[in-house]
C-alpha positions as MATLAB code, in Angstrom:
seq = 'XXXXXXXXXXXXXXXXXXXXXXXXXXXXXXXXXXXXXXXXXXXXXXXXXXXXXXXXXXXXXXXXXXXXXXXXXXXXXXXXXXXXXXXXXXXXXXXXXXXXXXXXXXXXXXXXXXXXXXXXXXXXXXXXXXXXXXXXXXXXXXXXXXX';
ca = [
      33.631  136.103  208.280;
      32.854  132.397  208.818;
      35.223  131.173  211.551;
      33.896  127.586  211.447;
      35.765  126.735  208.257;
      39.455  126.493  207.534;
      41.160  129.073  205.297;
      40.741  126.940  202.155;
      36.962  126.789  202.641;
      36.973  123.061  203.423;
      35.138  121.294  206.207;
      34.703  122.999  209.587;
      37.883  123.286  211.571;
      38.296  121.086  214.622;
      37.487  122.868  217.873;
      40.471  124.391  219.638;
      41.433  121.954  222.408;
      42.728  124.881  224.484;
      46.086  125.175  226.184;
      48.097  121.959  226.131;
      48.314  119.656  229.125;
      51.906  118.453  229.300;
      52.436  114.704  229.587;
      55.810  113.065  230.239;
      56.655  109.963  228.206;
      59.710  108.347  229.832;
      62.131  106.854  227.342;
      63.831  104.189  229.459;
      66.553  102.291  227.675;
      68.605   99.279  228.703;
      71.208   98.265  226.142;
      69.302   98.580  222.846;
      65.880   97.873  224.346;
      63.185  100.288  225.457;
      60.575   99.808  228.172;
      57.004   99.973  226.856;
      53.785   99.373  228.741;
      50.314   98.266  227.695;
      47.567  100.689  228.788;
      44.555   99.457  230.774;
      41.540   98.924  228.501;
      39.320  101.439  230.356;
      41.703  104.387  229.732;
      42.221  106.586  226.661;
      44.043  104.484  224.035;
      43.195  101.419  226.154;
      45.032   98.243  225.207;
      47.657  100.107  223.186;
      51.340  100.209  224.089;
      53.109  103.353  225.255;
      56.200  104.707  226.891;
      55.350  105.083  230.594;
      54.696  108.408  232.278;
      51.863  110.775  232.981;
      50.635  114.346  233.305;
      52.882  116.985  234.795;
      51.416  118.913  237.713;
      51.467  122.730  237.369;
      55.029  123.994  237.888;
      56.426  120.449  238.154;
      59.839  119.674  236.618;
      60.348  116.761  234.254;
      62.524  115.038  236.891;
      59.908  115.388  239.626;
      57.145  114.157  237.299;
      59.272  111.168  236.259;
      60.016  110.303  239.906;
      56.340  110.511  240.881;
      54.846  108.747  237.855;
      57.422  105.963  237.516;
      57.268  105.155  241.249;
      53.435  104.968  241.079;
      53.197  103.037  237.821;
      56.284  100.829  237.851;
      57.850  100.901  241.331;
      61.010  102.442  239.891;
      63.394  105.045  241.339;
      64.359  107.777  238.897;
      67.946  109.025  238.908;
      67.835  111.439  235.995;
      65.484  112.980  233.450;
      66.998  114.616  230.372;
      65.578  117.293  228.127;
      62.604  116.785  225.848;
      63.815  115.070  222.655;
      60.456  114.896  220.861;
      57.046  116.407  221.468;
      53.750  115.823  219.735;
      50.107  116.794  220.358;
      47.799  113.825  220.986;
      45.103  113.985  218.283;
      41.676  114.947  219.582;
      42.865  115.825  223.084;
      44.553  118.663  224.951;
      47.585  116.487  225.722;
      51.083  117.455  224.571;
      53.254  114.356  224.897;
      56.913  115.109  225.696;
      59.379  112.256  225.234;
      62.246  112.468  227.701;
      65.225  110.117  228.250;
      65.069  108.864  231.822;
      67.525  106.815  233.894;
      66.008  104.554  236.547;
      66.910  101.997  239.191;
      65.012   98.850  240.055;
      63.037   96.228  238.229;
      59.814   97.550  236.659;
      56.522   96.036  237.811;
      53.165   96.504  236.109;
      51.396   98.313  238.968;
      48.952  100.180  236.688;
      49.559   98.674  233.261;
      48.331   95.402  231.759;
      51.814   94.319  230.656;
      55.411   95.470  230.269;
      58.014   94.629  227.624;
      61.605   95.479  226.781;
      61.729   95.887  222.992;
      63.974   97.208  220.263;
      62.662  100.090  218.185;
      61.933   97.677  215.327;
      59.960   95.421  217.682;
      58.122   98.456  219.091;
      57.094   99.419  215.562;
      55.233   96.092  215.227;
      53.177   96.667  218.409;
      49.802   98.418  218.474;
      51.170  101.709  219.826;
      49.254  104.766  220.990;
      49.363  107.383  218.203;
      51.988  109.686  219.764;
      54.178  106.742  220.747;
      54.023  105.449  217.167;
      55.053  108.883  215.932;
      58.035  108.868  218.324;
      59.143  105.349  217.333;
      58.933  106.194  213.622;
      60.941  109.395  214.222;
      63.645  107.496  216.151;
      63.841  104.788  213.473;
      64.213  107.418  210.743;
      66.942  109.124  212.779;
      68.839  105.825  213.172;
      68.594  105.151  209.449;
      70.285  108.483  208.677;
      73.254  107.856  211.024;
];
């Protein structure tokens, strides 16, 4: 049996990226605006906009990851992290991006990002977003249009 092709006999299947590496994407909202950050150009998806966050350490809770990552990246204190509301695999990588509502204190500062912005979902949709962040924004917009 040829395991390099998909079931339909098309082109070779993409290599299995292995077990997912969980990544927190903090959905921080103030009024009707969301905090998005522009990634440094030398990183994966460099120059694109994203919801802030980062990789979870083994055994780490969403709250602990949010506290660690948001303090490092934005100088924020995290009060609460909710449950995952949306998850999507980053194409071509082992990363599983988990979007989580997060409540914070403080004024965000771009400690690791190129820029920060508070935007509505419609404004976010016009930005050059990282692929998973675009997927999340489109999902949220579709959800709002059905309410």
